[in-house]
Tab-separated table of C-alpha atoms in Angstrom:
chain	number	residue	atom	x	y	z
A	648	MET	CA	18.516	-16.186	7.810
A	649	LYS	CA	15.929	-17.887	9.990
A	650	SER	CA	12.395	-18.166	8.628
A	651	CYS	CA	10.081	-15.145	8.791
A	652	ASP	CA	7.857	-16.869	6.280
A	653	PRO	CA	4.450	-16.422	8.006
A	654	ILE	CA	4.562	-12.654	8.445
A	655	ASN	CA	6.326	-11.982	5.140
A	656	ARG	CA	3.747	-14.053	3.251
A	657	VAL	CA	0.764	-12.408	4.943
A	658	LEU	CA	2.085	-8.863	4.468
A	659	ARG	CA	2.450	-9.532	0.739
A	660	ASP	CA	-0.793	-11.471	0.415
A	661	PRO	CA	-3.229	-11.531	3.371
A	662	GLY	CA	-5.081	-14.422	1.770
A	663	ALA	CA	-2.018	-16.647	2.183
A	664	CYS	CA	-3.026	-17.292	5.797
A	665	SER	CA	-6.032	-19.360	4.671
A	666	SER	CA	-3.772	-22.421	4.464
A	667	PHE	CA	-2.021	-21.847	7.828
A	668	ASN	CA	-2.120	-24.517	10.527
A	669	LEU	CA	-2.213	-23.569	14.214
A	670	ARG	CA	1.571	-23.673	14.545
A	671	GLN	CA	1.943	-21.186	11.707
A	672	TRP	CA	-0.762	-18.981	13.219
A	673	ASP	CA	1.048	-19.033	16.552
A	674	LEU	CA	4.299	-17.972	14.912
A	675	LEU	CA	2.595	-15.280	12.837
A	676	ILE	CA	0.973	-13.707	15.887
A	677	ARG	CA	4.247	-13.705	17.817
A	678	GLN	CA	6.139	-12.150	14.922
A	679	ALA	CA	3.425	-9.570	14.305
A	680	ARG	CA	3.366	-8.517	17.979
A	681	HIS	CA	7.113	-7.943	17.960
A	682	ALA	CA	6.794	-5.864	14.782
A	683	ASN	CA	3.778	-3.852	16.055
A	684	LEU	CA	1.838	-5.159	13.062
A	685	LEU	CA	-0.790	-7.422	14.596
A	686	GLY	CA	-3.495	-4.770	14.304
A	687	ARG	CA	-2.506	-3.987	10.714
A	688	ILE	CA	-2.701	-7.659	9.733
A	689	ALA	CA	-6.037	-8.036	11.516
A	690	SER	CA	-7.363	-4.980	9.689
A	691	SER	CA	-6.210	-6.351	6.319
A	692	LEU	CA	-7.981	-9.644	6.987
A	693	ALA	CA	-11.157	-7.889	8.134
A	694	GLU	CA	-11.208	-5.670	5.019
A	695	ARG	CA	-11.049	-8.788	2.837
A	696	GLN	CA	-13.675	-10.603	4.931
A	697	LEU	CA	-11.123	-13.248	5.867
A	698	LEU	CA	-11.223	-12.806	9.634
A	699	GLU	CA	-14.197	-15.096	10.220
A	700	ALA	CA	-12.344	-17.983	8.574
A	701	VAL	CA	-9.435	-17.742	11.035
A	702	PRO	CA	-9.411	-20.479	13.721
A	703	ASP	CA	-10.909	-19.400	17.058
A	704	LYS	CA	-7.747	-19.025	19.131
A	705	PRO	CA	-5.706	-16.906	16.717
A	706	ARG	CA	-8.848	-14.946	15.774
A	707	SER	CA	-9.283	-13.854	19.380
A	708	HIS	CA	-5.796	-12.289	19.296
A	709	LEU	CA	-6.538	-10.553	16.013
A	710	GLU	CA	-9.872	-9.187	17.198
A	711	ALA	CA	-8.280	-7.908	20.409
A	712	ALA	CA	-5.604	-6.160	18.342
A	713	LEU	CA	-8.320	-4.445	16.321
A	714	VAL	CA	-9.988	-3.167	19.492
A	715	VAL	CA	-6.682	-1.762	20.758
A	716	ALA	CA	-5.957	-0.124	17.412
A	717	GLU	CA	-9.423	1.451	17.235
A	718	ARG	CA	-9.046	2.867	20.731
A	719	GLN	CA	-5.663	4.301	19.815
A	720	VAL	CA	-7.136	6.022	16.767
A	721	GLN	CA	-9.734	7.629	19.048
A	722	ALA	CA	-6.970	8.653	21.459
A	723	VAL	CA	-4.958	10.262	18.650
A	724	GLN	CA	-8.018	12.187	17.430
A	725	TRP	CA	-8.636	13.471	20.952
A	726	GLU	CA	-4.976	14.351	21.438
A	727	VAL	CA	-4.899	16.387	18.227
A	728	LYS	CA	-7.938	18.351	19.439
A	729	CYS	CA	-6.192	19.008	22.769
A	730	ILE	CA	-3.030	20.163	21.023
A	731	MET	CA	-4.948	22.555	18.800
A	732	GLN	CA	-6.836	23.956	21.798
A	733	ALA	CA	-3.482	24.617	23.444
A	734	LEU	CA	-2.180	26.353	20.310
A	735	ALA	CA	-5.352	28.306	19.541
A	736	ASP	CA	-3.694	31.640	20.341
A	737	VAL	CA	-0.493	30.898	18.404
A	738	ASP	CA	-0.751	32.334	14.917
A	739	THR	CA	0.679	29.450	12.926
A	740	PRO	CA	-0.622	26.456	10.989
A	741	VAL	CA	0.230	23.066	12.485
A	742	ILE	CA	1.170	20.198	10.182
A	743	LEU	CA	0.512	16.697	11.495
A	744	LEU	CA	3.171	14.119	10.684
A	745	LYS	CA	3.304	10.317	10.427
A	746	GLY	CA	0.602	8.389	12.306
A	747	ALA	CA	-1.448	11.407	13.376
A	748	ALA	CA	-1.516	12.581	9.757
A	749	TYR	CA	-2.720	9.172	8.575
A	750	VAL	CA	-5.557	9.279	11.116
A	751	ALA	CA	-6.566	12.874	10.334
A	752	SER	CA	-6.552	12.151	6.590
A	753	GLN	CA	-8.378	8.837	7.080
A	754	LEU	CA	-5.706	7.041	5.075
A	755	PRO	CA	-5.516	3.237	4.871
A	756	ALA	CA	-2.125	3.480	6.606
A	757	ALA	CA	-3.985	4.299	9.840
A	758	ASN	CA	-5.971	1.062	9.789
A	759	GLY	CA	-4.857	-1.204	12.616
A	760	ARG	CA	-1.825	0.965	13.352
A	761	LEU	CA	-0.406	1.457	16.848
A	762	PHE	CA	0.878	4.880	17.918
A	763	ALA	CA	3.667	5.823	20.295
A	764	ASP	CA	3.349	9.618	20.070
A	765	VAL	CA	2.026	12.548	18.056
A	766	ASP	CA	4.346	14.495	15.748
A	767	ILE	CA	3.722	18.019	14.500
A	768	LEU	CA	5.641	20.427	12.258
A	769	VAL	CA	5.680	24.193	12.863
A	770	PRO	CA	7.901	27.020	11.572
A	771	LYS	CA	11.169	27.406	13.459
A	772	SER	CA	10.318	31.043	14.113
A	773	GLN	CA	7.271	29.897	16.129
A	774	LEU	CA	8.994	27.243	18.256
A	775	ASP	CA	9.224	29.400	21.379
A	776	ALA	CA	5.573	30.456	21.200
A	777	VAL	CA	4.428	26.880	20.521
A	778	GLU	CA	6.493	25.453	23.366
A	779	MET	CA	5.246	28.073	25.841
A	780	ALA	CA	1.596	27.508	24.872
A	781	LEU	CA	1.982	23.749	25.271
A	782	LYS	CA	3.606	24.161	28.691
A	783	LEU	CA	0.711	26.334	29.831
A	784	HIS	CA	-1.624	23.467	28.905
A	785	GLY	CA	0.179	20.717	30.751
A	786	TRP	CA	2.980	19.511	28.515
A	787	ILE	CA	6.424	19.374	30.039
A	788	THR	CA	9.792	18.857	28.437
A	789	THR	CA	11.689	15.609	28.859
A	790	HIS	CA	15.431	14.947	28.611
A	791	HIS	CA	16.314	17.347	31.414
A	792	ASP	CA	20.068	16.789	31.109
A	793	ALA	CA	21.714	20.047	30.008
A	794	TYR	CA	23.626	18.323	27.219
A	795	ASP	CA	20.488	16.689	25.836
A	796	GLN	CA	18.656	20.011	25.882
A	797	ARG	CA	21.476	21.658	23.920
A	798	TYR	CA	21.674	18.653	21.578
A	799	TYR	CA	18.011	19.003	20.599
A	800	ARG	CA	17.745	22.776	20.539
A	801	THR	CA	21.016	23.478	18.717
A	802	TRP	CA	21.478	20.610	16.305
A	803	MET	CA	18.293	18.607	15.906
A	804	HIS	CA	15.107	19.141	13.880
A	805	GLU	CA	12.794	19.128	16.890
A	806	LEU	CA	12.360	20.183	20.487
A	807	PRO	CA	13.063	17.640	23.215
A	808	PRO	CA	9.999	15.346	23.395
A	809	MET	CA	7.177	16.759	25.511
A	810	GLN	CA	4.868	14.716	27.745
A	811	HIS	CA	1.499	15.701	29.142
A	812	LEU	CA	1.348	15.746	32.936
A	813	THR	CA	-1.960	13.922	33.295
A	814	ARG	CA	-2.540	11.986	30.053
A	815	GLU	CA	1.163	11.049	29.784
A	816	THR	CA	0.943	11.326	26.003
A	817	VAL	CA	4.148	12.218	24.148
A	818	LEU	CA	4.393	15.032	21.617
A	819	ASP	CA	7.294	15.694	19.233
A	820	VAL	CA	7.438	19.262	17.909
A	821	HIS	CA	9.451	19.484	14.673
A	822	HIS	CA	10.538	22.523	12.707
A	823	THR	CA	11.929	20.469	9.796
A	824	ILE	CA	12.203	16.766	8.963
A	825	LEU	CA	15.963	16.237	9.291
A	826	PRO	CA	18.529	17.638	11.711
A	827	GLU	CA	20.069	20.908	10.623
A	828	THR	CA	23.472	19.225	10.769
A	829	ALA	CA	22.412	16.428	8.373
A	830	ARG	CA	23.919	15.933	4.938
A	831	LEU	CA	20.515	16.191	3.268
A	832	ARG	CA	18.799	19.561	3.653
A	833	PRO	CA	15.127	19.502	2.605
A	834	ASP	CA	13.595	22.976	2.741
A	835	PRO	CA	10.762	22.960	5.332
A	836	GLN	CA	9.232	26.020	3.677
A	837	LYS	CA	8.528	23.947	0.555
A	838	LEU	CA	6.821	21.328	2.705
A	839	ARG	CA	4.667	23.937	4.430
A	840	GLU	CA	3.684	25.635	1.164
A	841	ALA	CA	2.419	22.361	-0.333
A	842	ALA	CA	0.644	21.141	2.818
A	843	ILE	CA	-3.068	20.348	2.652
A	844	PRO	CA	-5.744	21.537	5.158
A	845	VAL	CA	-7.539	18.871	7.200
A	846	ASP	CA	-11.326	18.946	7.102
A	847	GLY	CA	-12.934	19.690	10.448
A	848	PHE	CA	-9.909	21.483	11.929
A	849	THR	CA	-8.759	25.093	11.911
A	850	ASN	CA	-5.075	25.689	11.119
A	851	VAL	CA	-4.365	21.937	10.879
A	852	LYS	CA	-2.692	20.524	7.788
A	853	VAL	CA	-0.968	17.384	6.567
A	854	LEU	CA	1.846	17.041	4.079
A	855	ALA	CA	0.973	16.714	0.406
A	856	PRO	CA	0.881	13.093	-0.854
A	857	MET	CA	4.374	13.066	-2.373
A	858	ASP	CA	5.828	14.892	0.636
A	859	MET	CA	4.125	12.456	3.023
A	860	VAL	CA	5.815	9.555	1.221
A	861	LEU	CA	9.172	11.322	1.165
A	862	HIS	CA	8.972	12.142	4.864
A	863	SER	CA	8.092	8.540	5.696
A	864	ALA	CA	11.035	7.347	3.605
A	865	THR	CA	13.380	9.856	5.214
A	866	HIS	CA	12.274	8.875	8.705
A	867	LEU	CA	12.819	5.172	7.975
A	868	PHE	CA	16.131	5.355	6.152
A	869	HIS	CA	17.800	8.134	8.154
A	870	ASP	CA	16.657	7.316	11.669
A	871	GLY	CA	18.036	4.825	14.158
A	872	GLU	CA	14.670	3.543	15.460
A	873	LEU	CA	15.019	0.175	13.761
A	874	GLU	CA	12.650	-1.642	16.116
A	875	HIS	CA	9.795	-0.151	14.078
A	876	SER	CA	11.434	-0.497	10.660
A	877	LEU	CA	9.141	-3.206	9.271
A	878	ARG	CA	6.059	-1.320	10.468
A	879	ASP	CA	7.386	1.857	8.859
A	880	LEU	CA	8.032	-0.038	5.618
A	881	VAL	CA	4.423	-1.284	5.720
A	882	ASP	CA	3.323	2.355	6.193
A	883	LEU	CA	5.264	3.273	3.068
A	884	ASP	CA	3.729	0.402	1.149
A	885	SER	CA	0.239	1.562	2.121
A	886	LEU	CA	0.952	5.200	1.198
A	887	LEU	CA	2.417	4.264	-2.174
A	888	ARG	CA	-0.486	1.968	-3.042
A	889	HIS	CA	-3.076	4.544	-1.984
A	890	PHE	CA	-1.567	7.653	-3.564
A	891	GLY	CA	-0.485	5.711	-6.656
A	892	LYS	CA	-4.175	5.036	-7.326
A	893	ASN	CA	-5.807	8.188	-5.971
A	894	ALA	CA	-3.382	11.128	-6.347
A	895	PRO	CA	-3.279	12.377	-9.973
A	896	GLY	CA	0.236	12.464	-11.419
A	897	PHE	CA	1.733	10.881	-8.303
A	898	TRP	CA	4.079	8.395	-9.973
A	899	GLN	CA	5.029	10.791	-12.769
A	900	THR	CA	6.238	13.553	-10.429
A	901	LEU	CA	7.413	11.689	-7.303
A	902	VAL	CA	11.085	11.553	-8.309
A	903	LYS	CA	11.061	15.196	-9.422
A	904	ARG	CA	9.689	16.225	-6.026
A	905	ALA	CA	12.410	14.187	-4.318
A	906	GLN	CA	14.994	16.124	-6.323
A	907	GLU	CA	13.425	19.434	-5.285
A	908	LEU	CA	13.671	18.439	-1.622
A	909	ASP	CA	17.120	16.788	-1.812
A	910	LEU	CA	15.592	13.424	-0.851
A	911	THR	CA	16.396	11.190	-3.819
A	912	ARG	CA	18.485	8.771	-1.725
A	913	PRO	CA	15.764	7.870	0.816
A	914	LEU	CA	13.228	7.606	-2.030
A	915	PHE	CA	15.509	5.163	-3.863
A	916	TYR	CA	15.680	2.934	-0.802
A	917	ALA	CA	11.949	3.263	-0.125
A	918	LEU	CA	10.951	2.133	-3.610
A	919	ARG	CA	13.609	-0.578	-3.695
A	920	TYR	CA	12.650	-2.266	-0.426
A	921	THR	CA	8.876	-1.835	-0.595
A	922	SER	CA	8.841	-3.454	-4.032
A	923	CYS	CA	11.318	-6.196	-3.057
A	924	ILE	CA	9.973	-7.064	0.405
A	925	LEU	CA	6.258	-6.234	0.120
A	926	ASP	CA	5.647	-6.484	-3.645
A	927	THR	CA	4.517	-2.854	-3.794
A	928	PRO	CA	3.372	-2.183	-7.384
A	929	VAL	CA	5.819	0.586	-8.307
A	930	PRO	CA	5.835	1.390	-12.055
A	931	ALA	CA	9.025	0.293	-13.800
A	932	GLU	CA	9.658	3.805	-15.123
A	933	THR	CA	9.464	5.245	-11.596
A	934	LEU	CA	11.911	2.632	-10.295
A	935	GLU	CA	14.249	3.498	-13.138
A	936	ALA	CA	13.946	7.250	-12.554
A	937	ALA	CA	14.562	6.775	-8.825
A	938	LYS	CA	18.012	5.368	-9.578
A	939	ILE	CA	19.168	8.972	-9.691
A	940	GLY	CA	19.363	8.602	-5.906
A	941	SER	CA	21.205	5.297	-5.931
A	942	PRO	CA	24.632	4.977	-4.289
A	943	SER	CA	27.358	2.785	-5.774
A	944	LYS	CA	26.621	-0.865	-6.610
A	945	LEU	CA	28.834	-1.986	-3.731
A	946	THR	CA	26.948	0.253	-1.274
A	947	VAL	CA	23.617	-1.055	-2.559
A	948	LYS	CA	24.738	-4.642	-1.923
A	949	LEU	CA	25.840	-3.695	1.582
A	950	MET	CA	22.562	-1.901	2.313
A	951	ASP	CA	20.619	-4.896	1.003
A	952	ALA	CA	22.450	-7.145	3.455
A	953	LEU	CA	21.843	-4.746	6.351
A	954	PHE	CA	18.233	-3.730	5.712
A	955	SER	CA	17.079	-7.249	4.832
A	956	ARG	CA	18.048	-8.191	8.393
A	957	ALA	CA	16.914	-5.026	10.164
A	958	MET	CA	13.490	-4.987	8.503
A	959	GLN	CA	12.304	-8.110	10.267
A	960	PRO	CA	10.433	-8.545	13.550
A	961	ALA	CA	12.665	-8.642	16.628
A	962	HIS	CA	11.661	-12.251	17.228
A	963	ALA	CA	13.812	-15.348	17.650
A	964	SER	CA	12.337	-16.879	14.490
A	965	CYS	CA	13.706	-14.013	12.410
A	966	GLY	CA	17.279	-13.047	11.771
A	967	ASP	CA	20.607	-14.786	11.961
A	968	LEU	CA	23.996	-14.340	13.614
A	969	LEU	CA	24.546	-11.112	11.684
A	970	THR	CA	21.230	-9.430	12.501
A	971	GLY	CA	22.464	-7.729	15.670
A	972	SER	CA	25.561	-6.437	13.912
A	973	ALA	CA	23.443	-5.188	10.998
A	974	CYS	CA	21.203	-3.192	13.344
A	975	ARG	CA	24.182	-1.682	15.160
A	976	LEU	CA	25.803	-0.654	11.873
A	977	LEU	CA	22.586	0.963	10.679
A	978	PHE	CA	22.268	2.785	13.996
A	979	LEU	CA	25.789	4.187	13.552
A	980	ARG	CA	24.958	5.029	9.938
A	981	SER	CA	21.953	7.074	11.071
A	982	HIS	CA	24.200	9.176	13.297
A	983	TRP	CA	26.791	9.497	10.526
A	984	LEU	CA	24.087	10.915	8.249
A	985	ARG	CA	22.884	13.291	10.967
A	986	MET	CA	26.143	14.950	11.968
A	987	PRO	CA	29.513	15.998	10.559
A	988	PRO	CA	32.400	13.842	11.896
A	989	PRO	CA	33.713	16.248	14.592
A	990	LEU	CA	30.253	16.709	16.091
A	991	LEU	CA	29.504	12.993	15.828
A	992	ILE	CA	32.691	12.064	17.693
A	993	GLN	CA	31.924	14.611	20.410
A	994	HIS	CA	28.359	13.300	20.753
A	995	LEU	CA	29.333	9.614	20.907
A	996	LEU	CA	32.076	10.279	23.460
A	997	HIS	CA	29.664	12.228	25.645
A	998	LYS	CA	27.033	9.484	25.489
A	999	ALA	CA	29.584	6.736	26.081
A	1000	PHE	CA	31.528	8.240	28.986
A	1001	ILE	CA	29.918	11.363	30.472
A	1002	SER	CA	26.174	10.595	30.398
A	1003	PRO	CA	26.553	7.195	32.164
A	1004	ARG	CA	28.668	8.842	34.862
A	1005	ASP	CA	26.101	11.610	35.404
A	1006	THR	CA	23.295	9.088	35.974
A	1007	GLN	CA	25.160	7.638	38.952
A	1008	TYR	CA	24.618	10.777	41.012
C-alpha cells in the first residue's frame, strides 16, 4: 500500500501534525479534501487550540474549510425547517438520519462535516402523503426512468431522491434503513419507538444513541458509496466516543440492541475497523461480545484486505494496484447483500445493457 501516513496519523491523534513539515501538510490537505475530511480535521485542531500553530499556508486551507462547514450546518438547519413546514399537515413524526441528525442533536460528529443531502425516516404507510406534501412545496422526484422508479418504490428502503426546484437541495425519504429485499431485516417500528424528540422542533426526532450507531454502521458496511467510506468511519468513531462517555449503559447494551435489530454483522465490522484504523476506545468486553456477528475467519481476512484499501482517501498517495479491484468487489458485495440472486442478476443486466441504450435516445 502507498503511504496515507499524514491523514491516518492526524485522525488518530490531531496533535501529531505539530511535527509536520510543509510537504507533509500539503499531502495531508490533499488527502483530506479527497476524503471530505478537511473540515473535520480543522475542527479537531481548533477544539484542541492547535490551529494557530499551523503554518500560514496550510492554516488558510483549514480555516476556509471551517467556514464552508459552518455554512453547511446553517444550510442543513434551514433545510430541516423547510421540510417540517412542508410536512406540517402530515400527521407523522419525522426522524432525521445521518448528518442532519448530528446537526439537530448538536453532536460532535457534526463538527466540520460536509453534507450532500438530508435524510429522513417516516412510516411506510405515510410515504404517499409525505411525498405529495413535499411536491406541493417544491420538491420534485429524480430518476425519471420507469425502471428506476419501480426499483426504488418496489424494492428499496426509500423513495427516489427528491430535489428542490429553487434551492436544489437533495432529500432522501426513507421508510426503513435497509432495502426490503436485503438479507438483514431490521424492524423500522423498533427504531421509531426508541427515537428521541429534538428540542426546538415539533414532530422531529432522531434515532436513539445505539440505533444511531447501528444505522451508521449499516449504511457504511452495506452500501456501495465507498467514496465516503473513511468519512463515514470517522462519523462512527465520533459517535462511539461520544455515546460511550455520555449515554448511560451504552457499551453494556449495544450488542444486545444489535441482536434485536438483526444488525450484529455491521456492528462487528464497525467496532473492528474503528478500533483498528482510528484507535476508537471500544471496551474489550464489547469487542468480544460483538464477535457474535463475525463471519468466518477466512471472510474476516478477506474483508480486512478489502476495507483497508477502500477506507482510504481517493488520492494517488493512497492505495495500491489492488485498491480499484477492492472497491469494485465491495460495490458488488453491497448489491449482493441488498437483493436475492435472481433479482440481482435482473438488475445488473438492466443497468449494463438496457439503461445505457435508453440514454442514447
